[in-house]
Amino acid sequence: MHLYFHVPFCARRCSYCDFAIAVRREAPTEAYVQAVVREWEGWQGHPAWAAAPEVRTVYFGGGTPSRLDPSGIERILERVARDRVMAPGAEVTLEANPDDVTAAAAAAWCRAGVNRVSLGVQSFDPSVLRWMHRTHSAEQVPSAVETLREAGVADISLDLIFALPASLDRDWGRDLALGLALEPEHLSLYGLTVEERTPLERWIARGEVTAVGEQRYAAEFLTAHGLLASAGYEHYEVSNMARPGHRARHNGAYWTRAPFIGLGPAAHSGFGESRQWNLRDWTAYLRAMTAGESAVAGQERLGAAAVALEEIYLGLRTSDGLPVDRIPSASRERWERQGWAQSSAGRVRLTAEGWLRLDALAASVSG
Ligand code: SF4
């Protein structure tokens, strides 16, 4: 079993972000812990535990989990370990913003059982960080990494965003080099997307900003692929690169369709073909939990066609690829001729060029 805790609190909303967040100066740790523990109690009788009794990964995502008082993380993990068996070496990840990483917080996270920290860096360029409405400075990133290392965090991942508007004059190669200089075990690289009802969407609608075109997106993606491969990182999933032995096991669970329970507002849970998701709004979620009601906002059962599409999409997005017989040979041969895929040992894997066309390629063979 894999657990995801959505911690929705952020100090302010970043200019591109449409996630389910609650902007709070102080994160209400006590209310959050009480609510998710109550939801957790409701999961204990779920039949999925019979086939997946051990907790293999726990992921605190957000929002900004590092804004919770670390005692909240500790209480949640204690409760999980009391009720369930934690697998030996279970991966426990916390997403953190660099400005929340203090020596005291890092030590408390480690004591609580966190062994992997994913830092939201996005860029090392001060003007880009301001444009993004990030709360941290570029200088806070190396000091956060150093503080985490001193506390004993052996697995650090950095998030960076590429494909920023050309008018920002962002030097992507410099940001990658500065990220690599910190020797993270893992990097997650996301292309900027324009989401509805964000400041970025408004700036674009008013003509103040122009979204990046496909060419620049592709060039930056391929630059990262080449640079990180030559630095010894495996590009093991379309958005993720790791040193050998440091792939994100929690995310890997999603890509292999392992069972997962999501707790907190907007969190999703999935067991084979069945999916459900929680109330998106923190206040509505809190109200439901306080009243002893269900947090579930919706559920669905995937049909055979949807499962097949998902398997193809998930398989193609990782470097493990798919068994060759899952892709019609005419499509596979065409992909190989174009340099979008390679086949070996009975599996077909997309190349970096192929990942740039992931959605279209997956859709083309799932009809
Ligand atoms: S810190 Fe993350 S979740 Fe919070 S507003 Fe910024 S991008 Fe969104």
mmCIF file with all atom_site columns, C-alpha atoms and ligand atoms in Angstrom, residues 9-10 12-14 16-17 19 21 62-64 97 134, ligand 1:
data_model
loop_
_atom_site.group_PDB
_atom_site.id
_atom_site.type_symbol
_atom_site.label_atom_id
_atom_site.label_alt_id
_atom_site.label_comp_id
_atom_site.label_asym_id
_atom_site.label_entity_id
_atom_site.label_seq_id
_atom_site.pdbx_PDB_ins_code
_atom_site.Cartn_x
_atom_site.Cartn_y
_atom_site.Cartn_z
_atom_site.occupancy
_atom_site.B_iso_or_equiv
_atom_site.pdbx_formal_charge
_atom_site.auth_seq_id
_atom_site.auth_comp_id
_atom_site.auth_asym_id
_atom_site.auth_atom_id
_atom_site.pdbx_PDB_model_num
ATOM   1  C  CA  . PHE A 1 9   ? -1.462 25.122 2.954   1.00 0.00 ? 9   PHE A CA  1
ATOM   2  C  CA  . CYS A 1 10  ? 0.687  27.710 1.172   1.00 0.00 ? 10  CYS A CA  1
ATOM   3  C  CA  . ARG A 1 12  ? 0.596  32.549 -1.094  1.00 0.00 ? 12  ARG A CA  1
ATOM   4  C  CA  . ARG A 1 13  ? -0.366 31.261 -4.511  1.00 0.00 ? 13  ARG A CA  1
ATOM   5  C  CA  . CYS A 1 14  ? 2.350  30.971 -7.135  1.00 0.00 ? 14  CYS A CA  1
ATOM   6  C  CA  . TYR A 1 16  ? 1.131  29.451 -12.397 1.00 0.00 ? 16  TYR A CA  1
ATOM   7  C  CA  . CYS A 1 17  ? -0.479 27.226 -9.747  1.00 0.00 ? 17  CYS A CA  1
ATOM   8  C  CA  . PHE A 1 19  ? -3.485 23.114 -7.221  1.00 0.00 ? 19  PHE A CA  1
ATOM   9  C  CA  . ILE A 1 21  ? -4.415 24.849 -1.837  1.00 0.00 ? 21  ILE A CA  1
ATOM   10 C  CA  . GLY A 1 62  ? 0.844  19.812 -1.358  1.00 0.00 ? 62  GLY A CA  1
ATOM   11 C  CA  . GLY A 1 63  ? 0.417  22.618 -1.047  1.00 0.00 ? 63  GLY A CA  1
ATOM   12 C  CA  . THR A 1 64  ? 3.423  22.983 1.174   1.00 0.00 ? 64  THR A CA  1
ATOM   13 C  CA  . ASN A 1 97  ? 9.916  24.868 0.187   1.00 0.00 ? 97  ASN A CA  1
ATOM   14 C  CA  . ARG A 1 134 ? 7.698  32.081 -4.932  1.00 0.00 ? 134 ARG A CA  1
HETATM 15 S  S1  . SF4 B 2 .   ? 4.057  26.427 -3.265  1.00 0.00 ? 1   SF4 B S1  1
HETATM 16 FE FE1 . SF4 B 2 .   ? 3.430  24.822 -4.751  1.00 0.00 ? 1   SF4 B FE1 1
HETATM 17 S  S2  . SF4 B 2 .   ? 1.319  24.307 -4.203  1.00 0.00 ? 1   SF4 B S2  1
HETATM 18 FE FE2 . SF4 B 2 .   ? 1.809  26.258 -3.171  1.00 0.00 ? 1   SF4 B FE2 1
HETATM 19 S  S3  . SF4 B 2 .   ? 1.049  27.842 -4.562  1.00 0.00 ? 1   SF4 B S3  1
HETATM 20 FE FE3 . SF4 B 2 .   ? 3.227  27.493 -5.072  1.00 0.00 ? 1   SF4 B FE3 1
HETATM 21 S  S4  . SF4 B 2 .   ? 3.230  25.904 -6.687  1.00 0.00 ? 1   SF4 B S4  1
HETATM 22 FE FE4 . SF4 B 2 .   ? 1.177  25.915 -5.740  1.00 0.00 ? 1   SF4 B FE4 1
#
